[in-house]
XYZ file of C-alpha atoms in Angstrom:
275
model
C 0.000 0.000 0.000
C 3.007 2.547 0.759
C 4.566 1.711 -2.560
C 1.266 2.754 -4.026
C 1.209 5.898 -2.843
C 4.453 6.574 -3.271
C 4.813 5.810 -6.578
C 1.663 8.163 -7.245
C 2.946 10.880 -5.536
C 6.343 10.020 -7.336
C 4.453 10.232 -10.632
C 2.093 13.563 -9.806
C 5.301 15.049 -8.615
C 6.890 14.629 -11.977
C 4.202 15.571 -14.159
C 4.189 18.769 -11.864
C 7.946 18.971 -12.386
C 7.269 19.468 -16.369
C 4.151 21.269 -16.756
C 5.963 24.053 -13.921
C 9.342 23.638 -16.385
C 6.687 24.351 -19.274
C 5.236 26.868 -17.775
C 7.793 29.281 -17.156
C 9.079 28.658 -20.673
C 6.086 30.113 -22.027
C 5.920 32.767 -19.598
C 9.551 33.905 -20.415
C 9.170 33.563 -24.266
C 5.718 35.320 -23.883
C 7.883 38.669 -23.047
C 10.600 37.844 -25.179
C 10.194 38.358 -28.667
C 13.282 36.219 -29.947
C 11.929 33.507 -27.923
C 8.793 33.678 -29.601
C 10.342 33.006 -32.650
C 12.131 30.353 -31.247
C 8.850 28.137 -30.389
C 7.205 28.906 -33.572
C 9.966 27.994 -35.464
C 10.203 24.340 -33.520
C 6.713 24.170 -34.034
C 6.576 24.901 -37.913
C 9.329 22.210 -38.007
C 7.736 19.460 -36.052
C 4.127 20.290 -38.147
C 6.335 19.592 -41.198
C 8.045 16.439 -40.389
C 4.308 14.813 -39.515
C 2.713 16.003 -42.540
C 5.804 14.947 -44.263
C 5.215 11.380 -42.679
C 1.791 11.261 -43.664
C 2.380 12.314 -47.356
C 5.653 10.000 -47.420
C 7.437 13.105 -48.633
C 10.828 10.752 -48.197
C 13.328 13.903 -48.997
C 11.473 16.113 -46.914
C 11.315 13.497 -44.185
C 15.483 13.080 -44.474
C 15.990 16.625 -44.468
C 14.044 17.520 -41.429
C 15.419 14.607 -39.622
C 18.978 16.352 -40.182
C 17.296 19.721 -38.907
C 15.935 18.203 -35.785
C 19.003 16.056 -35.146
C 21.269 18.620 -35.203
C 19.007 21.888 -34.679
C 18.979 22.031 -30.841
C 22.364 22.410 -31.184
C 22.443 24.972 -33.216
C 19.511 27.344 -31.455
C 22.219 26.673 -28.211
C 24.661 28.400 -30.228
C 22.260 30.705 -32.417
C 20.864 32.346 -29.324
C 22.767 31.967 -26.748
C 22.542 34.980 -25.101
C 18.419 34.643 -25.210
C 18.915 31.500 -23.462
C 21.472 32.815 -20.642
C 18.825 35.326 -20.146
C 16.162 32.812 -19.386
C 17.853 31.102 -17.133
C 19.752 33.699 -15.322
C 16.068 35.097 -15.205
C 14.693 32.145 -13.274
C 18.047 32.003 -11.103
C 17.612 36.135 -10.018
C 13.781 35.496 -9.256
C 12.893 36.546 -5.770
C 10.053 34.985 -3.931
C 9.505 38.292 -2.132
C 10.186 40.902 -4.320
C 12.080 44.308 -2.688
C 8.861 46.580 -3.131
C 6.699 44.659 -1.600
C 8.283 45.360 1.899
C 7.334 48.962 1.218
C 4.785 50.577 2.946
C 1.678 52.442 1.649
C 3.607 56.006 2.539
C 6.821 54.960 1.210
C 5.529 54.187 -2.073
C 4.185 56.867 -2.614
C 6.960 58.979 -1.475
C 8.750 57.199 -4.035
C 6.408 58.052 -6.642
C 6.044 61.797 -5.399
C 10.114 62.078 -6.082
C 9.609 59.977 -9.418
C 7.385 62.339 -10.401
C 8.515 65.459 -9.548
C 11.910 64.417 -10.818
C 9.890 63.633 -14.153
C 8.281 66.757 -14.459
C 11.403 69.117 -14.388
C 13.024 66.197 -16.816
C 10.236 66.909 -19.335
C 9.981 70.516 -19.065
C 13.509 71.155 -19.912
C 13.309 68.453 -22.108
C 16.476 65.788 -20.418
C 16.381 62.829 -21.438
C 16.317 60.025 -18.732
C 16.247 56.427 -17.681
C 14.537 55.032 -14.580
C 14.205 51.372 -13.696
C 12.669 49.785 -10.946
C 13.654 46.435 -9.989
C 10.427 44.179 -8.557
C 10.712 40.220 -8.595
C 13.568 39.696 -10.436
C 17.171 41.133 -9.277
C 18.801 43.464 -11.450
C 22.083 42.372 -9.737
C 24.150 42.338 -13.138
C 23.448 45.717 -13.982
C 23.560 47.141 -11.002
C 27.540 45.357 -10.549
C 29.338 47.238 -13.036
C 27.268 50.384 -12.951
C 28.240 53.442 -10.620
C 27.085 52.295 -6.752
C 25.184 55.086 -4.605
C 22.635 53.392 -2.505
C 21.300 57.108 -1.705
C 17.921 57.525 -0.688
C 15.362 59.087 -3.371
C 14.749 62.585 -4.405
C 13.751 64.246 -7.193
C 16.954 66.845 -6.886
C 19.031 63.820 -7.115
C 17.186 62.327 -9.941
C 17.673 66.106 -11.517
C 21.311 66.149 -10.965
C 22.014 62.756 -12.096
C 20.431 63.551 -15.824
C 21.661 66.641 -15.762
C 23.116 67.569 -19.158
C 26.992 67.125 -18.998
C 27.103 65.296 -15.687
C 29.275 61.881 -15.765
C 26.492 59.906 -14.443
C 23.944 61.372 -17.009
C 24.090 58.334 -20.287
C 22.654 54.831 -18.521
C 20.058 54.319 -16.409
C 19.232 54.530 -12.890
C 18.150 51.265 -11.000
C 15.946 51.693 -7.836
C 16.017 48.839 -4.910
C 13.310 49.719 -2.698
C 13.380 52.880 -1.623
C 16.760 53.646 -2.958
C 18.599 54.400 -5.346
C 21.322 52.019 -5.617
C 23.237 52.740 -8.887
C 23.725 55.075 -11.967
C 25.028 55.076 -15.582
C 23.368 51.104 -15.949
C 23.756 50.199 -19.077
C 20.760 47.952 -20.064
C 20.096 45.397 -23.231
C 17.839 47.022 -26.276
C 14.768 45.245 -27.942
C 15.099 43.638 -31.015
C 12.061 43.853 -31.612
C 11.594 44.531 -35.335
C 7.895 45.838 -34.608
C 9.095 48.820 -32.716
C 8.672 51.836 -34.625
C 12.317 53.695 -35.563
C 11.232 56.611 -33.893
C 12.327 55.457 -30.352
C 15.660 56.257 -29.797
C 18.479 54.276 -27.633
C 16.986 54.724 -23.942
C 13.269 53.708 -25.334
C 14.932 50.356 -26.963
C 16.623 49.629 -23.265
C 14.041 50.420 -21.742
C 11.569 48.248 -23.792
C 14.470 45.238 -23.672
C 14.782 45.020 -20.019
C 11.062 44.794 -19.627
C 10.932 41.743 -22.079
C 13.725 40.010 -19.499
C 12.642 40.962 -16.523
C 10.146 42.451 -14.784
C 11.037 46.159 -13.702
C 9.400 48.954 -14.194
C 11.182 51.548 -17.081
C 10.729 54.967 -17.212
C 11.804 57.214 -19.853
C 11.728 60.801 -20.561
C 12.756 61.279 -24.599
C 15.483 63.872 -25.268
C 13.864 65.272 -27.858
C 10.481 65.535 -27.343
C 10.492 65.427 -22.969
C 7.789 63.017 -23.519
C 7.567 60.553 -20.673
C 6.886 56.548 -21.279
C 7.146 53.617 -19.515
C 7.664 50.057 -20.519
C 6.382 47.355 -18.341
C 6.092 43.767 -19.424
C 7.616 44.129 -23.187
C 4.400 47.368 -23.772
C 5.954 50.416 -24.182
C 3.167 53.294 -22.369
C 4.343 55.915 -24.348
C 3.125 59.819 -24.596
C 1.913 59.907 -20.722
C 0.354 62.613 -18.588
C 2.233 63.502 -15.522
C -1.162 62.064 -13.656
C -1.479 58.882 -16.106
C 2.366 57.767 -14.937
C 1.657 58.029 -11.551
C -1.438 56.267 -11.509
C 0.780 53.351 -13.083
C 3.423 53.644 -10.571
C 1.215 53.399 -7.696
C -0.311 50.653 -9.419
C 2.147 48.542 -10.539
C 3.982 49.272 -7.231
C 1.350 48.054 -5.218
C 1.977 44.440 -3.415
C -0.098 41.688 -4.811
C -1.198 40.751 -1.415
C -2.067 44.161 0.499
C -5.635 43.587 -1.406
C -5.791 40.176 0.282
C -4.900 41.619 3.549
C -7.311 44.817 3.399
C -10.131 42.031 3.058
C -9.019 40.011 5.711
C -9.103 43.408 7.983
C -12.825 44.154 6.755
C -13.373 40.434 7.457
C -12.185 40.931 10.570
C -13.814 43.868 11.977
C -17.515 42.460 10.682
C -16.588 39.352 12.606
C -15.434 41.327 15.776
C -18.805 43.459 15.511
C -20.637 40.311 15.205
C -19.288 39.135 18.178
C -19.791 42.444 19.838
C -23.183 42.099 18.891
């Protein structure tokens, strides 16, 4: 009877084991756009090798045999770097992720520097770079970037962008509710879709949302227009109001709603009681 069950549980536990493997893969290649092309191109290929079966298409057949045979190999090699992002993805994911240890007035202290920060930036027109790390650590940008772990202001946001200041080309990373590094230098989309209007910091900004999940904030040189990319969508043309709504949104920990229930829930139970 215990073999039984543990050779169910043995089995359950490995189909779990796959579909959670499976799983992430599609949630990774979901926001990454050469990883996309990666799955359809696997799937054209094994769609061709049953039809090819079924038709007897014999030099077809031999040909895709060669492809599949070798072809894992050669997407290891081929895209490489697409892979080492997957996987150093998964390794940097954080059960707890840094802003959810925030509390409802330090977010939006954050914010209220973000955004006064971003309002001066537009105005005058400075182009800028803001990313905010969430589940996934940002650890190997933040390494060989400029270290400041300062807390946040919108005069330091300012002075970093400032035209002519060392620190003003990269990006700024924000841990919490600091500011932990400057002049990050971040991977572009190659996304073919995006329009060739977007310059440099739109492109980074846009590529480390489709690897991770931070939050990217841009304000463009040349227009002061402020946009942010979450989740491989670039949010361009905002309002001052419409970015901090998304901020304060996005920002927001997944379980405060949970635990603002279990309050209410709480208090109509004690008043019950009372009653």
């Amino acid at each position: 009877m215990f073999n039984t069950i543990l050779n169910i549980a043995s089995k359950v536990l490995d189909i779990a084991i796959v579909w959670y493997i499976f799983y992430q893969l599609l949630k990774y290649s979901r926001n990454n756009f050469k990883l996309t092309l990666i799955f359809k191109g696997v799937l054209i290929i094994v769609i061709l090798k049953l039809l090819s079966d079924w038709l007897k298409l014999n030099t077809v057949g031999i040909m895709l045999e060669y492809v599949i045979s070798w072809g894992p190999l050669a997407l290891i090699i081929i895209f490489q770097p697409e892979i080492r992002n997957v996987l150093e993805s998964i390794g940097r994911s954080q059960l707890l992720g840094r802003h959810k240890t925030l509390t409802v007035d330090e977010r939006e202290k954050i914010v209220y520097e973000i955004i006064n920060a971003l309002d001066y930036l537009k105005k005058n027109r400075i182009g800028a770079l803001i990313v905010i790390e969430r589940d996934y650590s940002l650890a190997q940008y933040i390494e060989p970037a400029n270290k400041l772990y300062a807390d946040i202001s919108s005069e330091l946001l300012i002075s970093i962008f400032f035209p002519n200041n060392p620190l003003h080309d990269g990006g700024v990373i924000i841990q919490g509710d600091k500011i932990t590094c400057a002049g990050s230098v971040f991977p572009t989309s190659m996304n073919p879709n995006i329009s060739k209007r977007l310059g440099t910091r739109h492109r980074a900004a846009l590529g480390i949302s489709e690897t991770t999940d931070s939050i990217a904030v841009v304000v463009s040189e040349e227009t002061g227009r402020i946009s942010i990319a979450i989740q491989s969508e670039l949010n361009y043309n905002l309002s001052l109001d419409d970015a901090k709504m998304i901020l304060l949104e996005e920002l927001q920990p997944k379980k405060e709603t949970f635990y603002e229930v279990d309050k209410e829930s709480e208090g109509d139970s004690n008043e019950e009681n009372n009653k």
